[in-house]
MMTF fields as JSON, N, C-alpha, C and O atoms, coordinates in Angstrom:
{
  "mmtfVersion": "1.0.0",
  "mmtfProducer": "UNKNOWN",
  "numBonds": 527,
  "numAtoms": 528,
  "numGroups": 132,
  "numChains": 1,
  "numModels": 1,
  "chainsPerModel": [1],
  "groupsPerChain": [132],
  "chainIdList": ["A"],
  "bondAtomList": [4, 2, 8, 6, 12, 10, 16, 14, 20, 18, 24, 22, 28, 26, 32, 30, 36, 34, 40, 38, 44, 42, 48, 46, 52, 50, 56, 54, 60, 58, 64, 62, 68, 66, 72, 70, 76, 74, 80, 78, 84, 82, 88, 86, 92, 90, 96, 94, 100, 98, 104, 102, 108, 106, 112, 110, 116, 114, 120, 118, 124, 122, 128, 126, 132, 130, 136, 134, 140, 138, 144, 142, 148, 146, 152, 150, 156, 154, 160, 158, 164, 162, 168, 166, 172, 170, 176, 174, 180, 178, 184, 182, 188, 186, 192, 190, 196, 194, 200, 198, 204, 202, 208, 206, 212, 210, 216, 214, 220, 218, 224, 222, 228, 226, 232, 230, 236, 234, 240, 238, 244, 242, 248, 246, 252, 250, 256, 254, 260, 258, 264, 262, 268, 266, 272, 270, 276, 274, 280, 278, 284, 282, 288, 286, 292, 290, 296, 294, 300, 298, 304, 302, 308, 306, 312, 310, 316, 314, 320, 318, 324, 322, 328, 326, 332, 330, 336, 334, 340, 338, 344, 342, 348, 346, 352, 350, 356, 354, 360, 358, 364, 362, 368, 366, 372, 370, 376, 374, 380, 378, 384, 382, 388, 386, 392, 390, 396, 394, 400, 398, 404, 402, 408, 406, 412, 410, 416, 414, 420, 418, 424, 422, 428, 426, 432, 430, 436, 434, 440, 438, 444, 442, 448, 446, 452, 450, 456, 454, 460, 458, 464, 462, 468, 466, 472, 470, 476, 474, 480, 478, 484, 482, 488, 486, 492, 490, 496, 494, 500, 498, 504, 502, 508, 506, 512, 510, 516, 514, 520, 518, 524, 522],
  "bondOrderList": [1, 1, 1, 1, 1, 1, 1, 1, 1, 1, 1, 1, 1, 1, 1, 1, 1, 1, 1, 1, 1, 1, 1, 1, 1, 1, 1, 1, 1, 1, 1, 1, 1, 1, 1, 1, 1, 1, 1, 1, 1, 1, 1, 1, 1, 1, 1, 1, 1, 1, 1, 1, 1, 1, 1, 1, 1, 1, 1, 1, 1, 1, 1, 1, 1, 1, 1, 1, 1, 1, 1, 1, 1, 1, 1, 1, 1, 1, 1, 1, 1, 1, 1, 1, 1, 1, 1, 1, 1, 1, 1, 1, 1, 1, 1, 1, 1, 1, 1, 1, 1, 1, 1, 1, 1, 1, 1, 1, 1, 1, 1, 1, 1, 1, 1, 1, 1, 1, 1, 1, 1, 1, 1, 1, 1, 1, 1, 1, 1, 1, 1],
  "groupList": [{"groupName": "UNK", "atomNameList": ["N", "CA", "C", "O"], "elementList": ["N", "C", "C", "O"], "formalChargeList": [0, 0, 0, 0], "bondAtomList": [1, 0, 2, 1, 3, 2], "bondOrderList": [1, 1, 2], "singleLetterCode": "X", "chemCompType": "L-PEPTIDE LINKING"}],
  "groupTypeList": [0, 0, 0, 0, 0, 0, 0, 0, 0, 0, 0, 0, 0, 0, 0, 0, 0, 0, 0, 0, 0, 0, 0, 0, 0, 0, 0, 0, 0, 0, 0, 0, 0, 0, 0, 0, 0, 0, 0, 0, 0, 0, 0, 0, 0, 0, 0, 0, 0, 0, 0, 0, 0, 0, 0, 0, 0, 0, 0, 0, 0, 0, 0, 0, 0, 0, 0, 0, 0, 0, 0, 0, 0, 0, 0, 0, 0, 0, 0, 0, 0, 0, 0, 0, 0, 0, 0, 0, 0, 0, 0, 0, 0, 0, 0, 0, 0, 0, 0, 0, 0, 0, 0, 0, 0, 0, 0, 0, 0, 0, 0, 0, 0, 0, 0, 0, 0, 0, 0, 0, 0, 0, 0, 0, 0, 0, 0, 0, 0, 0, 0, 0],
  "groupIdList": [1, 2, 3, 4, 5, 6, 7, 8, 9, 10, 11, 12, 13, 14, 15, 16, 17, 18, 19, 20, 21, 22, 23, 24, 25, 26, 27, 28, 29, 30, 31, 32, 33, 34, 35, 36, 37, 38, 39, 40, 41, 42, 43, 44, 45, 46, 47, 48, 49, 50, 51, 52, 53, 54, 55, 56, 57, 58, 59, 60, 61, 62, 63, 64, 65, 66, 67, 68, 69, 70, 71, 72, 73, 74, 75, 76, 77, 78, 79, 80, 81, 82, 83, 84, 85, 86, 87, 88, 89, 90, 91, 92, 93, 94, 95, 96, 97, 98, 99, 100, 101, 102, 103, 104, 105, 106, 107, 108, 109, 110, 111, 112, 113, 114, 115, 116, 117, 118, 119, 120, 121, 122, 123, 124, 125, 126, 127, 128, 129, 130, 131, 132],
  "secStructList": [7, 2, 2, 2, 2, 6, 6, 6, 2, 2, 2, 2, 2, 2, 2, 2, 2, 2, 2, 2, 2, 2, 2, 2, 2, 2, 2, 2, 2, 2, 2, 2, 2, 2, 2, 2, 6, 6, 7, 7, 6, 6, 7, 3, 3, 3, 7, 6, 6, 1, 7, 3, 3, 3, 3, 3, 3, 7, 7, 1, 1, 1, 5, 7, 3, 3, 3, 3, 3, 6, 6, 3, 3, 3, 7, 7, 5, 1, 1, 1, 7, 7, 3, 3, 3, 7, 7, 7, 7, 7, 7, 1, 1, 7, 1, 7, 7, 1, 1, 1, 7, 7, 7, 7, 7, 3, 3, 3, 7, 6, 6, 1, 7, 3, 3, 3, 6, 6, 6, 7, 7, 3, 3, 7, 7, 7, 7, 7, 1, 1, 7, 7],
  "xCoordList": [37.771, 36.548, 36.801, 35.989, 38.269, 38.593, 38.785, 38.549, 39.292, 39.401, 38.037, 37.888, 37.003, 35.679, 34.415, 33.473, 35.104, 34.69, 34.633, 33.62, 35.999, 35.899, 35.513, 35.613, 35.172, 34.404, 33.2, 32.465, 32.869, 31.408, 30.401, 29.344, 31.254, 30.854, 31.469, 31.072, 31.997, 32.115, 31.219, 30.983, 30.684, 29.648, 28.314, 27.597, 28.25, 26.84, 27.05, 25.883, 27.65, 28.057, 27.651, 26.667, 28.093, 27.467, 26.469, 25.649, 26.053, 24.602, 23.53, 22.806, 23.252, 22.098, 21.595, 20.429, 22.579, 22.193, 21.74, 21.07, 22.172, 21.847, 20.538, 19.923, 20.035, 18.684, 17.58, 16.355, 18.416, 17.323, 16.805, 15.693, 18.111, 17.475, 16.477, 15.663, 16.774, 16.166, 14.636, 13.844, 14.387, 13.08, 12.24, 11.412, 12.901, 12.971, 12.003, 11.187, 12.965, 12.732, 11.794, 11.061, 11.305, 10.331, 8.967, 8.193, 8.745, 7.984, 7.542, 6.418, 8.446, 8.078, 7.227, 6.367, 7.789, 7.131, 6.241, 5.374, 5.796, 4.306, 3.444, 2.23, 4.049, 3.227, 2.614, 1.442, 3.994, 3.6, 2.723, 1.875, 2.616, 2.131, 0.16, -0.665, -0.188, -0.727, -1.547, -2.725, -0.848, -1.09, -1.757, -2.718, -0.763, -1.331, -2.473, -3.13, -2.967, -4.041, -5.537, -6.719, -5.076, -5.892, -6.378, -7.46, -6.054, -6.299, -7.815, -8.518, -8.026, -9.95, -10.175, -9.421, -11.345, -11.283, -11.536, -12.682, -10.851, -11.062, -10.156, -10.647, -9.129, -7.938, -6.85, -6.718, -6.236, -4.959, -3.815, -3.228, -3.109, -1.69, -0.639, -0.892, 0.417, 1.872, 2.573, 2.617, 3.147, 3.874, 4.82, 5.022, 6.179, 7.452, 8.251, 9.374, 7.536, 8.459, 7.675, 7.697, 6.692, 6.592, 5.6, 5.446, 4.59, 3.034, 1.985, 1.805, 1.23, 0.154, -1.097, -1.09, -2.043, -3.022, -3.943, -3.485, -5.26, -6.433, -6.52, -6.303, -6.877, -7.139, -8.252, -9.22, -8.434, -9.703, -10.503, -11.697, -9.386, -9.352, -8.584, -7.434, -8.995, -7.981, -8.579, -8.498, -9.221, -10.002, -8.671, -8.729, -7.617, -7.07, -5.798, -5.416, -5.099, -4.318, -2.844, -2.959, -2.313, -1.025, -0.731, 0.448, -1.95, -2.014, -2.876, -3.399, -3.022, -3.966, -4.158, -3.488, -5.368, -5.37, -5.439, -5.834, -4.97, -4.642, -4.699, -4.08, -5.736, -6.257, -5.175, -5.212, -4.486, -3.663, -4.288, -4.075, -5.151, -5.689, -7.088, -7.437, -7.515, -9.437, -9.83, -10.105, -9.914, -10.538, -8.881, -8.663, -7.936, -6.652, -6.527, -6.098, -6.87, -6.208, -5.389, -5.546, -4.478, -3.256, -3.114, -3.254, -2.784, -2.295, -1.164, -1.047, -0.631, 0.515, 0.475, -0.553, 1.84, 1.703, 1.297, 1.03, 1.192, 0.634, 1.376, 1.038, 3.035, 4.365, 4.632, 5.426, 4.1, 5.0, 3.803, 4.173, 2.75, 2.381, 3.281, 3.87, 3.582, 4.245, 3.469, 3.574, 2.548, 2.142, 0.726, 0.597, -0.333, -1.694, -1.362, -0.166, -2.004, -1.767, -3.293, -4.197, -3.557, -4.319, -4.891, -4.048, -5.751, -6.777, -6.213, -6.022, -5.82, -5.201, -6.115, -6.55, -6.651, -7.244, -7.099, -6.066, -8.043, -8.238, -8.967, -9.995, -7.932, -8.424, -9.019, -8.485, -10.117, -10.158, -9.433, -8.995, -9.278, -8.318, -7.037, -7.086, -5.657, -4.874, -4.696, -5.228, -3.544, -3.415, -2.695, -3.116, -1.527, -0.762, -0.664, -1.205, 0.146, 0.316, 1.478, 1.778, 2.407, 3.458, 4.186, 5.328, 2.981, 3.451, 3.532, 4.494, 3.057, 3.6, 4.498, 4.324, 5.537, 6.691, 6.617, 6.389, 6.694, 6.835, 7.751, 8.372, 8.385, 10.032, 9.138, 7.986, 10.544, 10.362, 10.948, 12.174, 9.985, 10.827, 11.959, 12.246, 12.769, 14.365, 14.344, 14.12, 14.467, 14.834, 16.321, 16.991, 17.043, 18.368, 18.623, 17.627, 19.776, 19.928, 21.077, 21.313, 21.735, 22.38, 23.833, 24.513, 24.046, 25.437, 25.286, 25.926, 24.71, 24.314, 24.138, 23.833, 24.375, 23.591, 22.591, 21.574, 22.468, 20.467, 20.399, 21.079, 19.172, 18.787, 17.537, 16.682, 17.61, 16.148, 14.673, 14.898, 13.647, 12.802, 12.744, 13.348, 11.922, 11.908, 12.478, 12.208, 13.7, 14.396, 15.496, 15.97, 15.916, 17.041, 18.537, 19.297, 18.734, 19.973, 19.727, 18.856, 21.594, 22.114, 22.446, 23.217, 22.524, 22.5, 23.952, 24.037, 24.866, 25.855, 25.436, 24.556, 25.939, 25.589, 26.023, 27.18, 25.014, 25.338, 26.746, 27.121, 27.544, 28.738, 28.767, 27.98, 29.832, 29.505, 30.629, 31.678, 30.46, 31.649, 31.949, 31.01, 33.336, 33.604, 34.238, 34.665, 34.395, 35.294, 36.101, 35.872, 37.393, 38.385, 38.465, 39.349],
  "yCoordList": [31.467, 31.292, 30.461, 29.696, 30.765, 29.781, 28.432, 27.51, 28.268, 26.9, 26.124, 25.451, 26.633, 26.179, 25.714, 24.925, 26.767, 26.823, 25.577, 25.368, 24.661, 23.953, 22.218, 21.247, 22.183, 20.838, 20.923, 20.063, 22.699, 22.785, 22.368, 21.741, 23.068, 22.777, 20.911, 20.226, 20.712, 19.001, 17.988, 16.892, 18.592, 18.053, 18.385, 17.515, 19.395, 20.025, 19.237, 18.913, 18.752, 17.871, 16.506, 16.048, 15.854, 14.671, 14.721, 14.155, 15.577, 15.505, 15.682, 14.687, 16.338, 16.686, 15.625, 15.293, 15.205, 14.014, 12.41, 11.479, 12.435, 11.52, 11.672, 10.772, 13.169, 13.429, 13.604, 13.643, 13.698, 13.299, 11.988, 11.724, 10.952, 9.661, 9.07, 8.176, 9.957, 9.131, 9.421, 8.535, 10.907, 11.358, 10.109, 9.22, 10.568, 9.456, 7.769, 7.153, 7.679, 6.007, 6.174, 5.187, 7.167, 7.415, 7.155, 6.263, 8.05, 8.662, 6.953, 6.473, 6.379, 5.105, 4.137, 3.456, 4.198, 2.818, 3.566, 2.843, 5.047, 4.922, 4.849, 4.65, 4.997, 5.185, 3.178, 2.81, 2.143, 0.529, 0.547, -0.332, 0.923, 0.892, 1.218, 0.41, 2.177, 2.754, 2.09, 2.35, 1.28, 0.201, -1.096, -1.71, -1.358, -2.693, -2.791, -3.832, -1.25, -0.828, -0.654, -0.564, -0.653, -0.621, -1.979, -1.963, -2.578, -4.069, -4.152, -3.62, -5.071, -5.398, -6.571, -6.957, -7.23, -8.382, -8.539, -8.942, -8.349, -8.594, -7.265, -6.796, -6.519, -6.357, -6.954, -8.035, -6.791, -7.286, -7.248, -6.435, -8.036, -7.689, -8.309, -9.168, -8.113, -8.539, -8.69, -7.696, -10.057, -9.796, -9.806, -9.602, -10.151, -9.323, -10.279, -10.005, -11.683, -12.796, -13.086, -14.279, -12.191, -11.384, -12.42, -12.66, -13.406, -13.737, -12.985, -12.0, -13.121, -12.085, -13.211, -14.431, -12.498, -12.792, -12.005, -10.893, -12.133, -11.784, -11.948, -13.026, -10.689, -10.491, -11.469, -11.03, -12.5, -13.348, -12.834, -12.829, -12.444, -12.463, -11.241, -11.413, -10.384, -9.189, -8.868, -7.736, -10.128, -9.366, -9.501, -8.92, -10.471, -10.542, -9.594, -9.224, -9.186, -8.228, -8.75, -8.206, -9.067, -10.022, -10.656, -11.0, -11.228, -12.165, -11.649, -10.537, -12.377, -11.93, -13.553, -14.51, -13.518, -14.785, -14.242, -13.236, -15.188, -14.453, -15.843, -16.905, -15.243, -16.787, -16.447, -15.624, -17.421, -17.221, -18.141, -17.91, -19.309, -19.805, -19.884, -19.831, -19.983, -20.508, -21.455, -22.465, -21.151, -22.383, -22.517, -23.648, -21.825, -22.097, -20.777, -19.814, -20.599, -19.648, -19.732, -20.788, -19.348, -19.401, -17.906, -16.697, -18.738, -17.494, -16.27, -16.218, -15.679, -15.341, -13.885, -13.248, -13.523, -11.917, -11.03, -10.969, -10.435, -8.863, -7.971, -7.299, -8.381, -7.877, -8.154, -7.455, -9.143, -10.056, -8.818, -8.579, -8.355, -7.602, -6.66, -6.089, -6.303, -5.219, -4.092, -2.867, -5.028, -3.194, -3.806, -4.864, -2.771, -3.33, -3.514, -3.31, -3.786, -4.202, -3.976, -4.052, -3.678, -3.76, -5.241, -6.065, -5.474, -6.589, -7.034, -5.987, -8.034, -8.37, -8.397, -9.547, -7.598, -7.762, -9.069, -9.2, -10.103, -11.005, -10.709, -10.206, -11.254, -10.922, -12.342, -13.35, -12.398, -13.771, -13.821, -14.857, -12.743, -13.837, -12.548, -11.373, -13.596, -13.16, -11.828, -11.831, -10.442, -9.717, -10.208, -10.378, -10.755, -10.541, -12.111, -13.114, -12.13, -13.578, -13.104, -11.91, -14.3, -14.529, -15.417, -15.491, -15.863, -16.944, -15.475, -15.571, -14.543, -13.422, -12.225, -11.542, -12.098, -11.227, -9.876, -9.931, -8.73, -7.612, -7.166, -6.808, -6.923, -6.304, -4.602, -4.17, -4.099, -2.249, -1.709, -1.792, -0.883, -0.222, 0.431, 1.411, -0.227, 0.525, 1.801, 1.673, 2.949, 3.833, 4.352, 4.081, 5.035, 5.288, 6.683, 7.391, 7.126, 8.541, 9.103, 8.506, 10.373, 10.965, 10.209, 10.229, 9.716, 8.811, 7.42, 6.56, 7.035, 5.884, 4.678, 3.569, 5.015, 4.036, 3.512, 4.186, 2.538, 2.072, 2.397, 2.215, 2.993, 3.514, 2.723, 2.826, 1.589, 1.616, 2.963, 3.919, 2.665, 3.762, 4.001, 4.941, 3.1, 3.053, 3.337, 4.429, 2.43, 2.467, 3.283, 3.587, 3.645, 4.537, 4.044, 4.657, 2.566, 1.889, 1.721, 1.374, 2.381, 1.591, 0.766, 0.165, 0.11, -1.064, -0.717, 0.153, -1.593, -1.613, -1.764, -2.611, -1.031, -1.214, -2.336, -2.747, -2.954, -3.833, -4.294, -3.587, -5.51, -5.402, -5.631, -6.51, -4.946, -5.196, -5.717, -5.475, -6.696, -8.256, -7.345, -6.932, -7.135, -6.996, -5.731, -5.236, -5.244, -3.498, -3.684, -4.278, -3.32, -3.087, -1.892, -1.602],
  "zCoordList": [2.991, 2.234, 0.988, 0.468, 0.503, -1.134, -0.799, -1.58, 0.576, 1.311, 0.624, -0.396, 1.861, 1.843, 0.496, 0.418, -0.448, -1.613, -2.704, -3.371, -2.827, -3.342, -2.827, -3.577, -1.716, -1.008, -0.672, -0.187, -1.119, -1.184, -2.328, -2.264, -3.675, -4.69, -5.11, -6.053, -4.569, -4.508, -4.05, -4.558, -2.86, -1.98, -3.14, -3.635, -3.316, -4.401, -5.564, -5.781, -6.377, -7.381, -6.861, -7.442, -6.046, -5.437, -5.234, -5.958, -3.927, -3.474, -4.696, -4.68, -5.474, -6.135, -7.027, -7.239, -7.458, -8.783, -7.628, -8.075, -6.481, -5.405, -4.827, -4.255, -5.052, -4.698, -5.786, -5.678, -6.885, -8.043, -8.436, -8.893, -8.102, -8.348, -7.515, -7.751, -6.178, -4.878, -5.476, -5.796, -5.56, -5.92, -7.136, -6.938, -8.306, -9.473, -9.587, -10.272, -8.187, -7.565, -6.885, -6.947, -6.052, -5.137, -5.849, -5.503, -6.912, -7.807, -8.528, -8.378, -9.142, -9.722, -9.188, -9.746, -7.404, -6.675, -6.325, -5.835, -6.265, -6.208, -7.315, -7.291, -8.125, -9.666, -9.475, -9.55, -9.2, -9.215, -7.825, -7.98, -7.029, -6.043, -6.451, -6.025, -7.092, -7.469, -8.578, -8.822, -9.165, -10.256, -9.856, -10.319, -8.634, -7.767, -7.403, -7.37, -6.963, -5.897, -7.062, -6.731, -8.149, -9.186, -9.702, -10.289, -9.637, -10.583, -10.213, -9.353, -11.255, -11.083, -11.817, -12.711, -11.407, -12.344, -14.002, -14.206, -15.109, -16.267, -16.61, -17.637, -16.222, -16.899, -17.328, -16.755, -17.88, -18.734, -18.647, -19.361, -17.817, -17.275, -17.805, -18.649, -17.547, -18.141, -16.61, -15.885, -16.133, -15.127, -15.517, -16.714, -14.279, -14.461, -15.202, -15.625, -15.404, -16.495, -17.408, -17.709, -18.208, -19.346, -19.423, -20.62, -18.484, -19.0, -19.391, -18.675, -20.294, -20.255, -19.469, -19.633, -18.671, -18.492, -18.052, -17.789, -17.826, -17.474, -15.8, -15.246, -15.065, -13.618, -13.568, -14.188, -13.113, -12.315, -10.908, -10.609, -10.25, -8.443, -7.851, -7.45, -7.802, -7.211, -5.545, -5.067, -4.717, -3.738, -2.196, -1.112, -2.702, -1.402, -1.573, -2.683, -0.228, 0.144, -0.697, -1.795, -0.698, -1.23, -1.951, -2.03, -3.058, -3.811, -5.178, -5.103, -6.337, -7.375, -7.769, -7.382, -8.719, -9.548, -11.024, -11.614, -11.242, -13.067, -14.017, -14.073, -14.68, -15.638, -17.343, -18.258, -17.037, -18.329, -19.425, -20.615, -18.962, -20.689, -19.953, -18.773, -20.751, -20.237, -19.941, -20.59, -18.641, -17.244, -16.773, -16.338, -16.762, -16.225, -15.453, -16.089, -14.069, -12.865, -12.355, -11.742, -12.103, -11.053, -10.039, -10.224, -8.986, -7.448, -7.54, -6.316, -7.807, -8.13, -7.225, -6.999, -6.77, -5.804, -6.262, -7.462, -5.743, -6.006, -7.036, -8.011, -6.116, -6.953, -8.066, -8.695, -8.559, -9.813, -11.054, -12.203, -10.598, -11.965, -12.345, -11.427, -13.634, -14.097, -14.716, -14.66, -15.403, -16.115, -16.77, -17.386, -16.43, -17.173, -18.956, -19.163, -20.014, -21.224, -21.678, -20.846, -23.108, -23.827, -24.278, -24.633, -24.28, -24.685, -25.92, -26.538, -26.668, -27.381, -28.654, -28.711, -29.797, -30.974, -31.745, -32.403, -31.751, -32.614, -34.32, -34.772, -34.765, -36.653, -36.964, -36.502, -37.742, -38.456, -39.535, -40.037, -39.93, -41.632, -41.605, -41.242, -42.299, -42.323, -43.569, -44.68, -42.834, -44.125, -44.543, -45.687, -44.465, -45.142, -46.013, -45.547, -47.394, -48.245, -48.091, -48.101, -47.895, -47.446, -49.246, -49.701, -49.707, -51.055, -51.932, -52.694, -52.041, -53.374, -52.912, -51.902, -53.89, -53.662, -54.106, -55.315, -53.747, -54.224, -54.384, -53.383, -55.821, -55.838, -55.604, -55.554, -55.517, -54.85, -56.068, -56.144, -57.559, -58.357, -58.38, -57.692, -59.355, -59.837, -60.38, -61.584, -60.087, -60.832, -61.009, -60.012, -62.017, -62.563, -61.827, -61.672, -61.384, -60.574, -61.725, -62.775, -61.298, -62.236, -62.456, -63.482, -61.544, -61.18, -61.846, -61.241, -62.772, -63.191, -62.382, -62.821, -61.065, -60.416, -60.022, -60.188, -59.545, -59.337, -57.783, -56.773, -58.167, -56.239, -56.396, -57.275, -54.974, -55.0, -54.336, -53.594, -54.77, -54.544, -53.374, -52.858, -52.679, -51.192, -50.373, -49.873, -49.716, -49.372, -49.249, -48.155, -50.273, -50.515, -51.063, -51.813, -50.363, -50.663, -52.21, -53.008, -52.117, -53.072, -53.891, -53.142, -55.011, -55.832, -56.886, -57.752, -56.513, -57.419, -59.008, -59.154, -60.427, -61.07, -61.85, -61.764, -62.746, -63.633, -64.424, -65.36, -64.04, -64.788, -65.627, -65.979, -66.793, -68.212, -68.509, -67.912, -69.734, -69.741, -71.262, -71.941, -71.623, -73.033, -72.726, -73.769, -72.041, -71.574, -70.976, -69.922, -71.268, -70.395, -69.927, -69.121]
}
């Protein structure tokens, strides 16, 4: 029985983690499968070499059309989608000014060093010329 014992629990060490991935992988291609079977015209996709475009054409078995600029469609597989995407939010005016700088207040800690606030890093302190 001590024979048997240890090529059992060897075999059980292999096998299980071999049947979790299988599951794993199973589980994924239906989740993409599932995704494919979904498309419609005027969702938002990302294929698998990272274009974004707009579904045009989802009516044939094998194929999609996917308008990447306006009045520009292209044929492309079924496969090549990766993952639907959110509609991309257009702003008219920019937040951010890029021309003004914000320093991050200095405050002094018990160690006489400068911490910045924010952040947390460190700031070597000021060298002083005239001390040996």
């Amino acid at each position: 029985m001590n024979q048997l014992l240890l090529p059992l629990l060897l075999m059980l060490v292999v096998a299980i983690p071999l049947v979790m991935g299988t599951r794993k992988q199973k589980k994924a291609a239906a989740a993409q499968q599932e995704l494919l079977s979904s498309l419609a015209p005027g969702d938002r996709v990302m294929t698998t070499s990272g274009l974004y475009a707009t579904v045009a054409d989802a009516s044939a078995d094998t194929t999609i059309d996917l308008e990447i600029a306006e009045g520009v469609v292209t044929t492309w597989l079924r496969q090549a989608v990766r993952e639907k995407v959110e509609p991309a939010v257009e702003t008219d005016e920019d937040t951010t000014d890029t021309d003004e700088v914000v320093e991050a207040p200095v405050v002094e800690s018990k160690d006489d060093e400068r911490v910045e606030e924010k952040t947390g890093a460190q700031i070597a302190p000021p060298l002083e010329h005239g001390k040996k």
